[in-house]
Coordinates of N, CA and C in Angstrom, one line a residue:
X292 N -30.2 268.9 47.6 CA -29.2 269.8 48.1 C -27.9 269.7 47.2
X293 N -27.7 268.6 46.6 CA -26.0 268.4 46.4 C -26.8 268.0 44.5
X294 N -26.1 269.1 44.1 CA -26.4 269.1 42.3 C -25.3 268.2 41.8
X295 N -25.3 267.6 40.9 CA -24.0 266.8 40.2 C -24.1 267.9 39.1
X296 N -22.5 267.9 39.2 CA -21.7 268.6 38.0 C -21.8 268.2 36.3
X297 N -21.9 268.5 35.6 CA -21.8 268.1 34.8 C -20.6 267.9 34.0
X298 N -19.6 266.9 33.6 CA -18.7 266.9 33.0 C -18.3 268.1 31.6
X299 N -17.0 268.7 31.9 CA -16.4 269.4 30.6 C -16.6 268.7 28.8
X300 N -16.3 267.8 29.0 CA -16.0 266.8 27.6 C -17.2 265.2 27.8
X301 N -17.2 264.7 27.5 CA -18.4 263.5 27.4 C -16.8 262.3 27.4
X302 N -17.0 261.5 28.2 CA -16.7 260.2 28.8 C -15.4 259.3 26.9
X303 N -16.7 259.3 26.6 CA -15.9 258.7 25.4 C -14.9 259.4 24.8
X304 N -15.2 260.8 24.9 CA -14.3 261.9 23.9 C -12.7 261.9 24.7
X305 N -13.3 261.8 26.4 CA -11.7 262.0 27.2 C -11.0 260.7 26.9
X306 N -11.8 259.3 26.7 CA -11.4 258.5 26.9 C -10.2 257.7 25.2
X307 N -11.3 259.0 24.3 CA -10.6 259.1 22.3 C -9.1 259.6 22.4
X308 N -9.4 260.4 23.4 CA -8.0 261.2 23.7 C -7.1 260.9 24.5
X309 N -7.0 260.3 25.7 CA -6.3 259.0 26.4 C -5.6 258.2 25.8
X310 N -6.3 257.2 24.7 CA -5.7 256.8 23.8 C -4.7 257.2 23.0
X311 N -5.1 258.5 22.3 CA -4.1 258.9 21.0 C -2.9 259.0 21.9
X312 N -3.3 260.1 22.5 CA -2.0 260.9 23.4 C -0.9 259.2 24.2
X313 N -1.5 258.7 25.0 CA -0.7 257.2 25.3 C -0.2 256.4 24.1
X314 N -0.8 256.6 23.1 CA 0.0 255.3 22.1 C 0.7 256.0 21.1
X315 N 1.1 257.7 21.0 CA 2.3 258.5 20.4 C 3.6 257.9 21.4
X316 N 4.6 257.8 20.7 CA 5.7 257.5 21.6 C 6.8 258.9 21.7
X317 N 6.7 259.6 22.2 CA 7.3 260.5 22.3 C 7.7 261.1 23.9
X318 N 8.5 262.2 24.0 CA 8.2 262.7 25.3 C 7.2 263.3 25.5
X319 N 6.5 263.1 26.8 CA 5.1 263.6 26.9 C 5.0 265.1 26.9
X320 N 6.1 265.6 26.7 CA 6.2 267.2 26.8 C 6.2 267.8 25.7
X321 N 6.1 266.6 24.8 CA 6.5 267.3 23.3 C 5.3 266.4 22.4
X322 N 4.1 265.9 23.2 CA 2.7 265.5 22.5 C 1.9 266.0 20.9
X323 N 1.8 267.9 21.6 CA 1.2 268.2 20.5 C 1.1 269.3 19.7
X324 N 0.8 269.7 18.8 CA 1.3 270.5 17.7 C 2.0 271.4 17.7
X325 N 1.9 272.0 19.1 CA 2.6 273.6 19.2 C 3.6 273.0 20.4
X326 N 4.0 271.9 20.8 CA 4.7 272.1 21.7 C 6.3 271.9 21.9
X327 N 6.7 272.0 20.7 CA 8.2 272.2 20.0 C 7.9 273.3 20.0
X328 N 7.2 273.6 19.6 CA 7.7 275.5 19.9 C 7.4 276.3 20.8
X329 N 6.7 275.9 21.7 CA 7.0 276.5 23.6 C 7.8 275.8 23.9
X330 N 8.1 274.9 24.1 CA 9.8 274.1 24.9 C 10.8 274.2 24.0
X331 N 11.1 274.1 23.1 CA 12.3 274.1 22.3 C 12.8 275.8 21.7
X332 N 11.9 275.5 21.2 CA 12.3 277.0 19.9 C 12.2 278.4 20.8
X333 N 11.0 278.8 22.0 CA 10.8 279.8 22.4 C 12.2 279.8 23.5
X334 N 12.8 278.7 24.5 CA 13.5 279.2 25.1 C 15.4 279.4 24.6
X335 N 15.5 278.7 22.8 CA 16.2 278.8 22.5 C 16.4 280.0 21.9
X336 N 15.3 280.5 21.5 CA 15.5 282.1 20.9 C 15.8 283.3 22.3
X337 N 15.1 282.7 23.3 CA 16.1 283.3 24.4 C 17.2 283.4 24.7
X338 N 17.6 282.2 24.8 CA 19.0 281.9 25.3 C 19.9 282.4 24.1
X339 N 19.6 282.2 23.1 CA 20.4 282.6 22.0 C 20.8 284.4 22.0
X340 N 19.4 285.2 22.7 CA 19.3 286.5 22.8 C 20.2 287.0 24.0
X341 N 19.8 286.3 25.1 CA 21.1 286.8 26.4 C 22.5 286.7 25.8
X342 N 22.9 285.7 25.0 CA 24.3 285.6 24.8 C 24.4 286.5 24.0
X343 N 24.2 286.6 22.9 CA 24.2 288.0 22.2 C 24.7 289.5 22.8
X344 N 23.4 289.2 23.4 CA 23.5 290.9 24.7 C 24.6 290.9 25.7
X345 N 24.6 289.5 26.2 CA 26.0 289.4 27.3 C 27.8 289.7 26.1
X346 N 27.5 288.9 25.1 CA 28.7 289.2 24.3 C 29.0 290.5 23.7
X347 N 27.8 291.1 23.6 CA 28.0 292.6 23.1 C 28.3 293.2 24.3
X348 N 27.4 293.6 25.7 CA 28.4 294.3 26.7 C 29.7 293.9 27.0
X349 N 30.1 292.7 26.8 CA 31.7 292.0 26.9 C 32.8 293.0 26.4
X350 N 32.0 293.1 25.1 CA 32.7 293.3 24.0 C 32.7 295.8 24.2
X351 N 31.8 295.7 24.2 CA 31.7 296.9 24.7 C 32.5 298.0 26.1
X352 N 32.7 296.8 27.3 CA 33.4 297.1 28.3 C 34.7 297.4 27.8
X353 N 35.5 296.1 27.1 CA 36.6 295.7 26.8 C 37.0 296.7 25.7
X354 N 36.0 297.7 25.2 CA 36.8 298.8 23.9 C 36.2 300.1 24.4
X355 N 35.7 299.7 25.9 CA 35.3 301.5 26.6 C 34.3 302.4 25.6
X356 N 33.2 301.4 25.3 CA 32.4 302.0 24.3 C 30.9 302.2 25.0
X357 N 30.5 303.4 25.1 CA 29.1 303.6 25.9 C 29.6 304.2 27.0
X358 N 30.6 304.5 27.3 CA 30.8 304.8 28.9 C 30.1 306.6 29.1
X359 N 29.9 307.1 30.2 CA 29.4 308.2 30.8 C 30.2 308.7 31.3
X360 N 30.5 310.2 30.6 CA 31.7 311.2 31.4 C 31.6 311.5 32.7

């Protein structure tokens, strides 16, 4: 009645990777190859872009530029 699953990865391979990953000393958010640039770089090219856009409408209000008759 009750099938056993078969595991994704084989026992040894989860257990190759356990290792690497625990004996890098870093923040665990920042492990592996691409993950400076999803946490770091992607939300800083954000943030860098709202201020932009926020400092250009600042700057736009303040010289009555774009307005609608």
């Amino acid at each position: 009645m009750s099938e056993i699953e078969t595991p994704f990865r084989a026992r040894e391979k989860l257990l190759e990777k356990q290792k690497f990953y625990q004996s890098i000393h870093k923040h665990t958010y920042l492990k592996g190859p691409y993950d400076k640039l999803t946490s770091v770089a992607i939300p800083a090219a954000l943030a860098a872009s709202c201020l932009f856009l926020i400092g250009r409408g600042i700057y736009n209000m303040s010289h009555g530029i774009g307005k609608k008759e």
